[in-house]
Coordinates of C-alpha atoms and ligand atoms in Angstrom, one line a residue:
M200 CA -23.0 16.4 2.0
D201 CA -24.2 12.8 1.7
I202 CA -21.3 10.7 0.4
S203 CA -21.3 7.0 -0.6
I204 CA -18.1 5.0 -0.9
I205 CA -17.8 1.9 -2.9
G206 CA -15.2 -0.6 -1.5
S207 CA -14.1 -0.7 2.1
G208 CA -10.5 -1.7 1.8
F209 CA -7.7 0.6 3.1
V210 CA -8.4 3.5 0.6
G211 CA -12.2 3.2 1.0
L212 CA -12.3 3.2 4.7
I213 CA -9.7 6.0 5.1
T214 CA -11.6 8.1 2.6
A215 CA -14.8 7.4 4.5
L216 CA -13.3 8.3 7.8
G217 CA -11.7 11.5 6.5
F218 CA -15.0 12.8 5.1
A219 CA -17.0 11.7 8.2
L220 CA -14.5 13.6 10.4
K221 CA -15.2 16.6 8.2
G222 CA -18.9 16.4 9.1
H223 CA -20.2 14.8 5.9
H224 CA -22.6 11.8 6.2
V225 CA -20.9 8.8 4.8
V226 CA -22.0 5.3 3.9
C227 CA -19.5 2.6 2.9
I228 CA -20.9 0.1 0.5
D229 CA -19.2 -3.3 0.2
I230 CA -20.3 -6.7 -1.1
D231 CA -18.4 -8.4 1.8
R232 CA -20.9 -8.7 4.6
S233 CA -18.2 -9.5 7.2
K234 CA -16.3 -6.3 6.4
V235 CA -19.5 -4.3 6.7
D236 CA -20.3 -5.8 10.0
M237 CA -16.8 -5.0 11.3
I238 CA -17.0 -1.4 10.3
N239 CA -20.4 -1.0 11.9
R240 CA -18.9 -2.4 15.1
G241 CA -16.1 0.2 14.9
C242 CA -13.4 -2.3 14.0
P243 CA -11.3 -1.5 10.9
P244 CA -11.0 -4.7 8.8
F245 CA -7.3 -4.2 8.8
F246 CA -4.9 -3.3 11.6
Q247 CA -4.5 0.4 12.0
Q248 CA -3.9 1.4 15.7
E249 CA -4.7 5.1 15.8
L250 CA -7.7 4.9 13.5
E251 CA -9.6 2.4 15.6
D252 CA -10.7 5.0 18.1
A253 CA -11.6 7.5 15.4
L254 CA -13.7 4.9 13.6
S255 CA -15.6 3.7 16.6
G256 CA -16.3 7.4 17.4
Q257 CA -17.9 7.8 14.0
V258 CA -20.0 4.6 13.8
N259 CA -21.4 4.9 17.3
G260 CA -24.5 7.0 18.2
G261 CA -24.2 10.5 16.7
G262 CA -21.3 9.6 14.4
N263 CA -21.3 10.3 10.6
L264 CA -20.3 6.9 9.2
R265 CA -22.0 3.6 8.6
A266 CA -21.6 0.6 6.3
S267 CA -24.0 -1.4 4.1
T268 CA -24.0 -4.2 1.5
N269 CA -26.9 -2.4 -0.3
Y270 CA -26.0 -0.4 -3.5
D271 CA -29.3 1.4 -3.2
E272 CA -27.8 3.5 -0.4
L273 CA -26.1 5.3 -3.3
L274 CA -29.5 6.8 -4.3
H275 CA -29.6 8.8 -1.1
S276 CA -26.1 10.3 -1.6
D277 CA -24.9 13.4 -3.6
M278 CA -21.7 11.8 -4.7
T279 CA -19.9 8.5 -4.8
F280 CA -16.2 7.7 -4.4
V281 CA -15.0 4.5 -6.1
C282 CA -12.4 2.9 -4.0
V283 CA -12.4 -0.7 -5.3
N284 CA -9.4 -2.9 -5.3
T285 CA -7.5 -2.8 -8.6
S286 CA -5.4 -5.9 -8.2
S287 CA -3.7 -6.9 -11.4
D288 CA -5.0 -10.3 -12.4
S289 CA -7.3 -9.8 -15.4
G290 CA -5.1 -9.6 -18.5
V291 CA -3.7 -6.8 -20.5
N292 CA -5.5 -3.8 -19.1
A293 CA -5.0 -5.6 -15.9
D294 CA -6.4 -3.2 -13.4
S295 CA -9.6 -2.3 -15.1
H296 CA -11.9 -5.3 -14.3
P297 CA -13.1 -4.3 -10.8
I298 CA -13.5 -0.7 -12.0
E299 CA -15.7 -1.9 -14.9
T300 CA -17.9 -4.0 -12.7
S301 CA -18.4 -1.3 -10.1
S302 CA -19.0 1.4 -12.8
R303 CA -21.7 -0.9 -14.2
T304 CA -23.4 -1.5 -10.9
I305 CA -23.2 2.2 -10.0
G306 CA -24.7 3.1 -13.4
E307 CA -27.5 0.6 -13.0
T308 CA -28.4 2.0 -9.6
L309 CA -28.1 5.6 -10.7
R310 CA -30.7 5.0 -13.5
R311 CA -33.2 5.2 -10.6
K312 CA -31.9 8.5 -9.3
P313 CA -33.3 11.7 -10.8
G314 CA -31.0 14.7 -11.1
Y315 CA -27.3 15.2 -10.7
H316 CA -24.9 12.7 -9.2
L317 CA -21.1 12.9 -9.1
V318 CA -18.8 9.9 -9.3
A319 CA -15.2 10.3 -8.3
I320 CA -12.5 7.6 -8.9
K321 CA -10.1 7.1 -6.0
S322 CA -8.8 3.7 -6.9
S323 CA -5.5 3.7 -8.8
V324 CA -6.3 3.3 -12.5
T325 CA -3.9 3.6 -15.5
P326 CA -4.1 6.9 -17.4
G327 CA -7.1 6.9 -19.7
T328 CA -9.2 4.4 -17.7
T329 CA -11.8 6.9 -16.5
E330 CA -12.2 8.5 -19.9
H331 CA -12.3 5.2 -21.9
L332 CA -13.9 2.8 -19.5
V333 CA -15.6 4.4 -16.5
I334 CA -17.5 7.2 -18.4
P335 CA -18.9 5.0 -21.2
T336 CA -19.9 2.3 -18.7
L337 CA -21.6 4.8 -16.4
Q338 CA -23.4 6.6 -19.2
K339 CA -24.5 3.3 -20.8
Y340 CA -26.1 1.9 -17.6
S341 CA -27.4 5.1 -15.9
G342 CA -28.7 6.9 -19.0
K343 CA -27.1 10.0 -17.6
R344 CA -24.6 12.2 -19.6
A345 CA -21.2 13.2 -18.3
G346 CA -21.0 17.0 -17.9
E347 CA -24.8 17.2 -17.7
D348 CA -26.5 15.2 -14.9
L349 CA -23.4 13.1 -14.3
G350 CA -20.3 14.6 -12.7
I351 CA -17.0 12.8 -13.1
A352 CA -13.7 13.3 -11.3
V353 CA -10.5 11.4 -10.4
T354 CA -9.0 12.2 -7.0
P355 CA -6.3 9.7 -6.1
E356 CA -5.3 8.8 -2.5
F357 CA -1.6 9.1 -1.5
L358 CA -1.8 8.0 2.1
Q359 CA 0.6 5.3 3.4
E360 CA -0.8 2.4 5.3
G361 CA -0.4 2.9 9.0
C362 CA -0.8 6.6 8.5
S363 CA -1.7 8.9 11.4
L364 CA -5.0 10.7 11.9
H365 CA -3.1 13.9 11.3
G366 CA -1.9 12.6 7.9
L367 CA -5.4 11.6 7.0
L368 CA -6.8 15.0 7.7
N369 CA -3.9 17.0 6.3
P370 CA -2.7 15.2 3.1
D371 CA 0.4 16.6 1.3
R372 CA -1.8 17.5 -1.6
I373 CA -5.3 17.0 -3.0
I374 CA -5.4 16.2 -6.7
I375 CA -8.7 16.7 -8.5
G376 CA -8.9 15.6 -12.1
Q377 CA -12.1 16.9 -13.5
H378 CA -14.3 16.1 -16.5
D379 CA -15.7 19.6 -16.4
M380 CA -15.5 22.6 -14.2
A381 CA -18.7 21.8 -12.3
S382 CA -17.4 18.3 -11.4
G383 CA -14.2 19.7 -10.1
D384 CA -16.1 22.3 -8.0
F385 CA -18.3 19.7 -6.6
V386 CA -15.4 17.5 -5.4
Q387 CA -13.5 20.5 -4.1
H388 CA -16.5 21.4 -2.0
A389 CA -16.4 18.0 -0.4
Y390 CA -12.8 18.6 0.6
N391 CA -13.7 22.0 2.1
G392 CA -11.8 23.1 5.2
S393 CA -8.6 21.3 4.2
Q394 CA -5.4 23.3 4.4
S395 CA -3.6 21.1 1.8
P396 CA -2.6 22.4 -1.6
I397 CA -5.2 21.5 -4.3
L398 CA -4.3 20.9 -7.9
R399 CA -7.1 20.9 -10.4
T400 CA -6.4 19.1 -13.6
D401 CA -7.8 16.8 -16.2
L402 CA -8.8 13.2 -15.7
K403 CA -5.8 11.3 -17.2
T404 CA -3.3 13.7 -15.7
A405 CA -4.7 13.0 -12.2
E406 CA -4.4 9.3 -12.9
M407 CA -0.8 9.6 -14.1
I408 CA 0.2 11.7 -11.0
K409 CA -0.7 8.8 -8.8
F410 CA 1.2 6.2 -10.9
A411 CA 4.2 8.5 -11.5
S412 CA 4.4 9.2 -7.7
N413 CA 4.4 5.6 -6.7
A414 CA 6.9 4.7 -9.5
F415 CA 9.2 7.5 -8.3
L416 CA 9.1 6.3 -4.7
A417 CA 9.9 2.7 -5.9
T418 CA 12.7 4.1 -8.0
K419 CA 14.2 6.0 -5.0
I420 CA 14.2 2.7 -3.1
S421 CA 15.8 0.6 -5.8
F422 CA 18.4 3.4 -6.5
I423 CA 19.5 3.5 -2.9
N424 CA 19.5 -0.4 -2.8
E425 CA 22.0 -0.4 -5.7
I426 CA 24.1 2.2 -4.0
G427 CA 23.9 0.1 -0.9
N428 CA 25.0 -3.1 -2.6
L429 CA 28.1 -1.2 -3.9
C430 CA 28.7 0.5 -0.5
K431 CA 28.7 -3.0 1.2
K432 CA 31.5 -4.2 -1.1
L433 CA 33.5 -0.9 -0.6
G434 CA 33.0 -1.0 3.2
I435 CA 31.0 2.3 3.2
D436 CA 27.9 2.8 5.4
T437 CA 25.1 3.4 2.9
Y438 CA 22.9 4.9 5.7
E439 CA 25.5 7.6 6.2
V440 CA 25.6 8.2 2.5
A441 CA 21.8 8.5 2.4
H442 CA 22.0 10.9 5.4
G443 CA 24.5 13.1 3.5
M444 CA 22.5 13.0 0.3
G445 CA 19.3 13.8 2.1
Y446 CA 20.4 17.3 3.1
D447 CA 20.0 18.3 -0.6
P448 CA 16.4 19.5 -0.8
R449 CA 16.3 18.3 -4.4
I450 CA 16.9 14.7 -3.1
G451 CA 15.5 14.5 0.4
R452 CA 16.2 11.9 3.0
L453 CA 12.9 10.0 2.8
F454 CA 12.7 6.7 1.0
L455 CA 16.4 6.3 0.9
N456 CA 16.5 3.4 3.4
A457 CA 18.4 0.6 1.8
G458 CA 17.6 -3.1 2.5
I459 CA 15.5 -5.9 1.3
G460 CA 13.3 -3.7 -0.9
F461 CA 9.7 -2.6 -1.2
G462 CA 6.4 -4.6 -1.1
G463 CA 2.8 -3.8 -0.3
S464 CA -0.4 -3.5 -2.3
C465 CA 0.5 -0.3 -4.1
L466 CA 4.2 0.3 -5.1
P467 CA 4.6 -3.1 -6.9
R468 CA 1.2 -3.0 -8.5
D469 CA 1.4 0.6 -9.8
L470 CA 4.9 0.0 -11.1
D471 CA 3.8 -3.2 -12.9
A472 CA 0.8 -1.4 -14.4
L473 CA 2.9 1.6 -15.6
I474 CA 5.5 -0.8 -17.2
R475 CA 2.7 -2.5 -19.1
K476 CA 1.1 0.8 -20.1
S477 CA 4.4 2.1 -21.4
E478 CA 4.9 -1.1 -23.4
E479 CA 1.4 -0.9 -24.8
M480 CA 2.1 2.6 -25.9
G481 CA 5.4 1.6 -27.6
E482 CA 7.5 3.5 -25.0
P483 CA 8.9 0.7 -22.9
S484 CA 10.6 2.0 -19.8
T485 CA 14.2 1.1 -19.1
V486 CA 14.2 2.7 -15.7
L487 CA 11.1 1.1 -14.3
N488 CA 12.0 -2.4 -15.5
A489 CA 15.4 -2.0 -13.8
V490 CA 13.6 -0.8 -10.6
C491 CA 11.6 -4.0 -10.6
Q492 CA 14.6 -6.2 -11.2
T493 CA 16.7 -4.6 -8.5
N494 CA 13.8 -5.0 -6.0
K495 CA 13.5 -8.7 -6.7
A496 CA 17.3 -9.2 -6.5
Q497 CA 17.4 -7.8 -2.9
V498 CA 15.5 -10.8 -1.6
E499 CA 17.9 -13.1 -3.4
R500 CA 20.9 -11.2 -1.8
M501 CA 19.5 -12.0 1.7
I502 CA 19.1 -15.7 0.8
Q503 CA 22.6 -15.9 -0.7
A504 CA 24.1 -14.2 2.3
S505 CA 22.4 -16.8 4.7
K506 CA 23.5 -19.7 2.4
R507 CA 27.1 -18.4 2.4
I508 CA 27.3 -18.0 6.2
M509 CA 25.5 -21.2 7.0
G510 CA 27.3 -23.3 4.4
G511 CA 23.9 -24.2 2.8
L512 CA 20.4 -24.0 4.1
N513 CA 19.2 -27.6 3.8
G514 CA 17.9 -28.8 7.2
K515 CA 18.8 -25.5 8.9
A516 CA 16.4 -23.7 11.2
I517 CA 15.9 -20.1 9.9
A518 CA 13.9 -17.5 11.8
V519 CA 12.1 -14.9 9.7
L520 CA 11.2 -11.9 11.9
G521 CA 8.5 -9.8 10.3
L522 CA 5.9 -10.8 7.8
A523 CA 4.1 -7.5 7.2
F524 CA 5.4 -5.5 4.2
K525 CA 6.2 -2.8 6.7
P526 CA 5.7 -2.1 10.4
D527 CA 2.4 -0.9 11.9
T528 CA 0.3 -3.0 9.5
D529 CA -0.8 -6.6 9.2
D530 CA -0.7 -6.4 5.4
I531 CA 1.4 -9.1 3.7
R532 CA 0.4 -8.4 0.1
N533 CA 3.6 -8.6 -2.0
A534 CA 5.6 -8.6 1.2
P535 CA 9.3 -9.4 0.8
S536 CA 8.8 -12.0 3.6
L537 CA 6.7 -14.2 1.3
Q538 CA 9.5 -14.4 -1.2
V539 CA 12.1 -15.0 1.5
I540 CA 10.0 -17.8 3.0
R541 CA 9.4 -19.5 -0.4
Q542 CA 13.1 -19.4 -1.2
L543 CA 14.1 -20.7 2.2
L544 CA 11.7 -23.6 1.8
A545 CA 12.9 -24.3 -1.7
H546 CA 16.4 -24.6 -0.3
G547 CA 15.2 -27.2 2.3
A548 CA 15.4 -24.9 5.3
R549 CA 13.0 -25.3 8.3
V550 CA 11.3 -21.9 8.7
V551 CA 10.1 -20.4 12.0
V552 CA 8.3 -17.1 11.7
Y553 CA 7.1 -14.4 14.0
D554 CA 5.3 -11.1 13.4
P555 CA 3.4 -9.2 16.1
K556 CA 0.3 -8.6 13.8
A557 CA 0.5 -10.4 10.5
M558 CA 0.7 -14.1 11.6
P559 CA -3.0 -14.8 11.0
K560 CA -2.7 -13.5 7.5
L561 CA 0.1 -16.0 6.7
H562 CA -2.0 -18.8 8.4
E563 CA -4.7 -18.0 5.8
E564 CA -2.2 -18.8 3.0
V565 CA -1.1 -22.0 4.9
H566 CA 2.5 -22.7 4.1
E567 CA 3.7 -26.2 4.9
G568 CA 7.0 -26.5 6.6
I569 CA 6.6 -23.3 8.6
S570 CA 6.3 -23.1 12.3
F571 CA 4.8 -20.1 14.1
A572 CA 6.6 -18.7 17.2
D573 CA 4.8 -17.0 20.0
S574 CA 7.4 -14.2 20.3
A575 CA 10.5 -12.9 18.6
A576 CA 12.6 -14.3 21.4
Q577 CA 11.2 -17.8 20.8
A578 CA 11.8 -17.7 17.1
I579 CA 15.3 -16.6 17.6
Q580 CA 15.9 -19.3 20.2
Q581 CA 14.6 -22.0 17.9
S582 CA 16.8 -21.0 15.0
D583 CA 20.4 -21.3 13.6
C584 CA 20.1 -18.0 11.8
V585 CA 17.8 -15.0 12.0
L586 CA 16.6 -12.9 9.1
I587 CA 15.0 -9.5 10.0
V588 CA 12.5 -8.7 7.2
T589 CA 10.3 -6.0 8.9
E590 CA 11.6 -3.4 11.3
W591 CA 9.0 -3.8 14.0
P592 CA 10.1 -1.8 17.1
E593 CA 10.1 -4.9 19.3
F594 CA 12.8 -6.4 17.0
K595 CA 15.2 -3.5 17.6
D596 CA 16.9 -4.8 20.8
E597 CA 20.4 -6.1 20.0
D598 CA 20.5 -8.1 23.2
L599 CA 17.7 -10.4 21.8
Y600 CA 20.2 -11.8 19.3
S601 CA 23.1 -12.7 21.6
G602 CA 25.3 -15.3 20.1
K603 CA 23.2 -15.6 16.9
I604 CA 23.8 -15.3 13.2
V605 CA 21.7 -12.3 12.0
I606 CA 21.0 -10.9 8.6
D607 CA 19.2 -7.6 8.8
G608 CA 17.1 -6.5 5.8
R609 CA 15.9 -3.3 7.3
R610 CA 18.7 -1.8 9.4
A611 CA 16.5 -2.7 12.5
L612 CA 19.7 -3.1 14.6
N613 CA 22.5 -0.8 15.3
P614 CA 25.4 -2.5 13.3
E615 CA 28.1 -1.6 15.8
K616 CA 26.1 -2.9 18.8
A617 CA 24.9 -5.9 16.9
R618 CA 28.4 -6.9 15.9
G619 CA 29.3 -6.8 19.5
V620 CA 26.5 -9.2 20.5
C621 CA 25.8 -11.5 17.6
S622 CA 28.1 -14.3 16.5
H623 CA 27.7 -12.8 13.0
Y624 CA 25.8 -9.7 11.9
E625 CA 25.5 -8.2 8.5
G626 CA 22.9 -6.2 6.6
V627 CA 21.6 -6.8 3.0
C628 CA 23.3 -3.5 2.0
W629 CA 25.8 -3.1 4.9
Ligands
UDX193 C1 2.6 3.6 -0.8 C2 2.8 5.1 -1.0 O1 3.8 5.6 -0.2 C3 1.6 5.9 -0.8 O2 1.8 7.3 -1.2 C4 0.5 5.3 -1.8 O3 -0.7 6.0 -1.6 C5 0.3 3.8 -1.5 O4 1.6 3.2 -1.6 P1 2.3 2.1 1.3 O5 2.0 1.0 0.4 O6 1.5 2.2 2.6 O7 2.2 3.5 0.6 O8 3.8 1.9 1.8 P2 5.2 2.7 1.9 O9 5.3 3.4 3.2 O10 5.3 3.6 0.7 O11 6.3 1.6 1.8 C6 6.3 0.7 0.7 C7 7.4 -0.3 0.8 O12 8.7 0.3 0.6 C8 7.5 -1.0 2.2 O13 7.7 -2.4 1.9 C9 8.7 -0.3 2.8 O14 9.3 -1.2 3.8 C10 9.6 0.0 1.6 N1 10.6 1.1 1.9 C11 10.1 2.3 2.1 C12 11.9 0.8 1.7 O15 12.3 -0.3 1.5 N2 12.8 1.9 1.9 C13 12.4 3.1 2.2 O16 13.2 4.0 2.3 C14 11.0 3.4 2.3

């Protein structure tokens, strides 16, 4: 099949690579020329170790993938995946704006394509968006009719950033929300050869599956963080509690790592959007609002702990280890580190940061009063107190912290060993 993909962020590029590896011919379309050039050189525009080789294999001679800034490329494809960013900064139906713009451009382009074309939404959109916004916009500008010469589907992406190639080719499940049977068949055909379970459903159910999944993961994290906060006061190891709970297949051990809380481009965004949608529908969510509150409070707990131990933060040198919202990525969107840094600065601390991959991203935001260390060891050496915010493997050496005050937000260190080496060691929830 010939596949076009609109938007070359994480979801777009991963989707492109997945289908290229399956043997389809894929073109990524993005308005950002520098991203397009990077992809054509085989460099992912974000850090993702294992995928770099796979990408360069696909863009170099004989490969199935290329990128372009020209929407007309769409005319030579059988189907289009929409993978645009749905960041929430455009008002009430906050995530709809980029989807509306891209639907319009796709529609205008498709007006020049005779015959059938399928459009599949992969971006996370609130339930009802495809039905009430995407379809009317596409129909208006293309002159095509959904269910006739225009196929429509919603097939959300569930991969985690930093995912492996194996995960990319073998997702836990493939969800296909279809406008009509022919649209669903068309998309399923593109996924051919996959061993993953496939669920065929309607458009808004597929949209809700994505939101509910991310909201549930966020709920699991805030739940264990609350248990962890209580465990810390009771002198109980919350990680042992999570271990014991995890044996129950109804609960599972994954996403029960207590600490400073969740960040990233998806969990906070989808949670926010679902909260707004529930309010809009007159069904405000007690649980999801609490999940958000607990998550914000975890950062505050780290700051309060450092203040208590240091007797105030004014003028103190504090090292922040880890900027990325999780290891194996350089992504700092909604990262807890940003909140930590802002609060430290507000308390008058001098902040020194280190992250093996994400430092250039923080540079882009330019925070006055921050210094950038060359290594974890240098940041630690220059500080009175160390805050571990991302569990990069290179931070997991207790001996690095000899004689230091350490507050661990991610259980990066073994508490027993760390207590033997550090002048003070505690975790956010332990
Ligand atoms: C998430 C979903 O997992 C994925 O299915 C969806 O497609 C996109 O959003 P991602 O944003 O890559 O993926 O990050 P994820 O691995 O889910 O981690 C999110 C945040 O939760 C990170 O900040 C991580 O450190 C934190 N986390 C995760 C915890 O605090 N505790 C845990 O037990 C697990």
